[in-house]
Amino acid sequence: MSKRVLVTGGAGYIGSHVAVELLHAGHEVVIVDNYVNSSPPAITAIEAAAGQSVTTIEGDVGDRDLMLVTLDGVDAVVHMAALKAVGESVEKPLAYYHNNIGGLVTLLDAMAEAEVFQFVFSSSATVYGDAKEVPIPETAPLSATNPYGQTKLMAEQILRDVAISDDRWSILALRYFNPVGAHPSGIISEAPKGKPNNLMPAVMAAARGDLDKVMVFGDDYDTPDGTGMRDYIHVMDLASGHVAAIDGLDSRQGFDAYNLGLGSGVSVLELIAAAERASGQTIPREIVDRRPGDVAASVADPSRAQTELGWTATYTVDQACEDNWRSQER
Ligand code: NAD
Ligand code: WQD
């Protein structure tokens, strides 16, 4: 069934890919974004990649009146608008709680008033903290090691409580592992406003020559080559996971959480090697101390999403590096 879907944070990295895939699946898309970490050209890129137009509203999800007007005629919400920099969240916890928790509460409140009860939430593997069991199932204990992670953990708890309070709610939290890659057309790219801290942007900057070398944060972890292992999921797979979630909302009620990952780990050195193959460039690197707060390995057990949402990741890390490289070349 075709739905009118409100995508908050739809001009951002993941949101723009989600918007394109929702449009391809036949849904109508409305985007709300305040451009705190994106800019209006992202909307043009979405429309070019999808070959369709989207309704866009510049504004904040914390603006209840704006949300009420925006929700008119909406069937479901994908809530991606959030601040996401772990280090910044330690320095400015109130900004994170205000935006990520305050925004969520206001949005849910407006949804209840507008009688829109279908909700997909951008959660994160960060809710597993330093998991003892890898691959990590959804049933693993939850914890947070920084204010950003706390906002995801609290948000999930708020969503559980809201779902219990009124059985009209159908809510899915999607716990993304490490999103990488770009739309294969090269039209959409990750364009954060600040300095990127994640591995893939650093690797791409070094391949372009904009960064002298990649700092490899530790090679003494308990992993096959000693460097950190992560489950790098292509943003197109994440996007198809959201389409599956939107389609799955009709047949369920209450709150559920699903891992979105490949189920296999790639080390820092393996990711650098894949980026070298994709770019044809030699990527200088230097082993330095571990980054405080990092875990050795974070890999999803994605079987629940496979069984219950009928979703499986299909892109490889090599494809992600090729697509990231193509999006840089434009
Ligand atoms: P992003 O910063 O590229 O996108 C977020 C978008 O939300 C931006 O366009 C920003 O301008 C907008 N925004 C933020 N606060 C807003 C507000 N109050 N009102 C309106 N718009 C607002 O980030 P992303 O990587 O696309 O992440 C999307 C979601 O996925 C976030 O909720 C993030 O926490 C979550 N997530 C991201 C990752 C990752 O590594 N990228 C991993 C797990 C979960
Ligand atoms: C990956 C690996 C680093 C940079 C973060 C957030 C998490 C989620 C995704 C939102 C690790 C190593 C990194 C570099 C390196 N975001 N590394 N040199 O830390 O797994 O997850 O983004 O929800 O909450 O914490 O991702 O890309 O920063 O690091 O060696 O310059 O690369 O040590 O092993 P991380 P990352």
Short mmCIF file of C-alpha atoms in Angstrom, two decimals, residues 71-277:
data_model
loop_
_atom_site.label_atom_id
_atom_site.label_comp_id
_atom_site.label_asym_id
_atom_site.label_seq_id
_atom_site.Cartn_x
_atom_site.Cartn_y
_atom_site.Cartn_z
CA LEU A 71 1.38 15.63 9.82
CA ASP A 72 -1.86 16.40 8.00
CA GLY A 73 -2.48 13.47 5.64
CA VAL A 74 0.66 11.61 6.76
CA ASP A 75 0.35 7.82 7.31
CA ALA A 76 3.74 7.05 8.85
CA VAL A 77 6.84 8.83 10.18
CA VAL A 78 10.51 7.86 9.79
CA HIS A 79 12.28 9.84 12.50
CA MET A 80 15.92 10.37 11.59
CA ALA A 81 16.42 13.98 12.73
CA ALA A 82 19.06 13.92 15.46
CA LEU A 83 22.51 15.14 16.38
CA LYS A 84 24.97 12.26 16.05
CA ALA A 85 28.55 13.20 16.95
CA VAL A 86 29.66 11.13 19.95
CA GLY A 87 32.52 13.46 20.99
CA GLU A 88 30.39 16.59 20.69
CA SER A 89 27.69 14.94 22.81
CA VAL A 90 30.19 14.61 25.68
CA GLU A 91 30.97 18.33 25.43
CA LYS A 92 27.38 19.50 24.90
CA PRO A 93 25.09 16.93 26.54
CA LEU A 94 22.19 19.35 26.94
CA ALA A 95 22.16 20.13 23.21
CA TYR A 96 21.88 16.38 22.56
CA TYR A 97 19.16 15.75 25.13
CA HIS A 98 17.27 18.83 23.97
CA ASN A 99 17.40 17.95 20.28
CA ASN A 100 17.24 14.16 20.34
CA ILE A 101 14.91 13.63 23.30
CA GLY A 102 12.99 16.93 23.30
CA GLY A 103 12.44 16.64 19.54
CA LEU A 104 11.25 13.04 19.83
CA VAL A 105 8.78 13.79 22.62
CA THR A 106 7.32 16.80 20.79
CA LEU A 107 7.00 14.83 17.58
CA LEU A 108 5.27 11.87 19.29
CA ASP A 109 2.93 14.24 21.09
CA ALA A 110 1.98 15.94 17.82
CA MET A 111 1.54 12.52 16.17
CA ALA A 112 -0.85 11.37 18.89
CA GLU A 113 -2.91 14.55 18.43
CA ALA A 114 -2.89 14.12 14.65
CA GLU A 115 -3.73 10.39 15.12
CA VAL A 116 -0.70 9.20 13.17
CA PHE A 117 0.49 6.05 14.94
CA GLN A 118 3.05 4.44 12.63
CA PHE A 119 6.65 5.22 13.58
CA VAL A 120 10.10 4.06 12.47
CA PHE A 121 13.01 5.26 14.59
CA SER A 122 16.73 5.61 13.73
CA SER A 123 18.40 3.78 16.57
CA SER A 124 21.97 2.59 16.67
CA ALA A 125 24.23 -0.31 17.61
CA THR A 126 25.58 2.14 20.18
CA VAL A 127 22.72 0.93 22.45
CA TYR A 128 24.67 -2.32 22.97
CA GLY A 129 27.61 -0.49 24.62
CA ASP A 130 30.56 -2.90 24.86
CA ALA A 131 28.68 -6.09 23.97
CA LYS A 132 29.91 -9.36 25.43
CA GLU A 133 28.30 -11.49 22.73
CA VAL A 134 29.34 -10.89 19.07
CA PRO A 135 27.45 -11.16 16.66
CA ILE A 136 25.04 -9.14 18.78
CA PRO A 137 21.37 -10.23 18.96
CA GLU A 138 18.59 -7.74 19.78
CA THR A 139 18.19 -9.46 23.15
CA ALA A 140 21.70 -8.43 24.28
CA PRO A 141 21.88 -6.15 27.35
CA LEU A 142 21.58 -2.44 26.52
CA SER A 143 23.85 0.29 27.82
CA ALA A 144 25.34 3.61 26.78
CA THR A 145 28.82 5.03 27.16
CA ASN A 146 28.18 8.66 26.13
CA PRO A 147 25.31 11.18 25.98
CA TYR A 148 24.60 10.45 22.29
CA GLY A 149 24.20 6.76 23.10
CA GLN A 150 22.03 7.68 26.10
CA THR A 151 19.67 9.59 23.82
CA LYS A 152 19.18 6.46 21.66
CA LEU A 153 18.69 4.26 24.73
CA MET A 154 16.23 6.73 26.31
CA ALA A 155 14.42 7.17 23.01
CA GLU A 156 13.86 3.42 22.76
CA GLN A 157 12.51 3.37 26.33
CA ILE A 158 10.17 6.29 25.56
CA LEU A 159 8.93 4.43 22.48
CA ARG A 160 8.32 1.24 24.50
CA ASP A 161 6.29 3.20 27.05
CA VAL A 162 4.30 5.05 24.38
CA ALA A 163 3.50 1.78 22.59
CA ILE A 164 2.19 0.29 25.85
CA SER A 165 0.03 3.35 26.57
CA ASP A 166 -2.13 3.07 23.45
CA ASP A 167 -2.46 -0.03 21.30
CA ARG A 168 -2.89 1.99 18.12
CA TRP A 169 0.89 2.59 18.01
CA SER A 170 3.05 0.50 15.70
CA ILE A 171 6.71 1.37 16.34
CA LEU A 172 9.94 -0.07 14.98
CA ALA A 173 13.41 0.94 16.16
CA LEU A 174 16.08 0.10 13.60
CA ARG A 175 19.51 -0.32 15.17
CA TYR A 176 21.99 0.59 12.45
CA PHE A 177 25.51 -0.77 12.69
CA ASN A 178 28.14 1.28 10.76
CA PRO A 179 26.55 3.03 7.76
CA VAL A 180 28.85 3.54 4.75
CA GLY A 181 28.52 3.88 0.96
CA ALA A 182 26.46 6.21 -1.17
CA HIS A 183 23.82 6.06 -3.88
CA PRO A 184 25.41 4.11 -6.79
CA SER A 185 24.58 6.98 -9.18
CA GLY A 186 27.09 9.16 -7.31
CA ILE A 187 24.42 11.88 -7.15
CA ILE A 188 24.05 11.83 -3.36
CA SER A 189 27.02 12.12 -1.07
CA GLU A 190 27.63 12.45 2.64
CA ALA A 191 28.15 16.18 3.20
CA PRO A 192 28.34 16.78 6.94
CA LYS A 193 29.00 20.34 8.07
CA GLY A 194 31.68 19.59 10.67
CA LYS A 195 34.91 17.60 10.51
CA PRO A 196 34.07 13.91 10.02
CA ASN A 197 35.30 11.57 12.78
CA ASN A 198 34.29 8.25 11.29
CA LEU A 199 36.59 5.83 9.51
CA MET A 200 35.14 5.84 5.98
CA PRO A 201 35.22 9.65 5.53
CA ALA A 202 38.80 9.66 6.83
CA VAL A 203 39.80 6.84 4.45
CA MET A 204 38.19 8.64 1.50
CA ALA A 205 39.88 11.95 2.43
CA ALA A 206 43.25 10.17 2.52
CA ALA A 207 42.53 8.52 -0.86
CA ARG A 208 41.70 11.95 -2.33
CA GLY A 209 44.87 13.41 -0.87
CA ASP A 210 42.99 15.79 1.44
CA LEU A 211 44.31 13.99 4.52
CA ASP A 212 47.97 12.98 4.91
CA LYS A 213 47.20 9.60 6.41
CA VAL A 214 44.57 7.57 8.19
CA MET A 215 45.22 7.26 11.90
CA VAL A 216 44.50 3.64 12.81
CA PHE A 217 43.26 3.71 16.37
CA GLY A 218 45.02 0.70 17.91
CA ASP A 219 46.28 -2.62 16.55
CA ASP A 220 46.27 -4.53 19.82
CA TYR A 221 42.58 -5.46 20.04
CA ASP A 222 41.50 -9.07 20.37
CA THR A 223 40.62 -9.30 16.64
CA PRO A 224 42.32 -11.24 13.79
CA ASP A 225 44.62 -8.34 12.75
CA GLY A 226 44.43 -6.41 16.02
CA THR A 227 42.44 -3.46 14.59
CA GLY A 228 38.80 -2.70 15.44
CA MET A 229 36.13 -4.75 13.68
CA ARG A 230 32.80 -3.27 12.59
CA ASP A 231 29.76 -4.28 10.59
CA TYR A 232 29.80 -1.77 7.72
CA ILE A 233 26.36 -1.62 6.15
CA HIS A 234 25.76 0.07 2.80
CA VAL A 235 23.38 3.02 3.09
CA MET A 236 21.28 1.55 0.23
CA ASP A 237 20.73 -1.57 2.34
CA LEU A 238 19.76 0.65 5.28
CA ALA A 239 17.32 2.43 2.97
CA SER A 240 15.71 -0.84 1.84
CA GLY A 241 15.45 -1.81 5.53
CA HIS A 242 13.33 1.30 6.11
CA VAL A 243 11.08 0.43 3.18
CA ALA A 244 10.61 -3.05 4.69
CA ALA A 245 9.86 -1.48 8.07
CA ILE A 246 7.30 0.95 6.61
CA ASP A 247 5.62 -1.94 4.81
CA GLY A 248 5.70 -4.08 7.97
CA LEU A 249 4.02 -1.52 10.24
CA ASP A 250 0.50 -2.37 9.10
CA SER A 251 0.61 -5.95 10.34
CA ARG A 252 2.03 -5.23 13.79
CA GLN A 253 1.31 -3.36 16.97
CA GLY A 254 3.50 -2.21 19.85
CA PHE A 255 7.27 -1.74 19.90
CA ASP A 256 10.00 -3.86 18.28
CA ALA A 257 13.71 -3.35 17.62
CA TYR A 258 15.73 -4.77 14.74
CA ASN A 259 19.43 -4.84 13.92
CA LEU A 260 20.35 -3.62 10.46
CA GLY A 261 23.78 -5.03 9.62
CA LEU A 262 25.48 -7.62 7.40
CA GLY A 263 26.42 -10.00 10.16
CA SER A 264 30.12 -9.96 9.29
CA GLY A 265 32.99 -7.89 10.63
CA VAL A 266 35.60 -5.92 8.68
CA SER A 267 38.76 -4.58 10.34
CA VAL A 268 40.17 -1.08 9.94
CA LEU A 269 43.02 -2.44 7.80
CA GLU A 270 40.58 -4.45 5.67
CA LEU A 271 38.45 -1.35 5.07
CA ILE A 272 41.54 0.63 4.03
CA ALA A 273 42.51 -2.21 1.63
CA ALA A 274 38.98 -2.22 0.12
CA ALA A 275 39.16 1.57 -0.35
CA GLU A 276 42.54 1.22 -2.05
CA ARG A 277 41.04 -1.31 -4.50
#
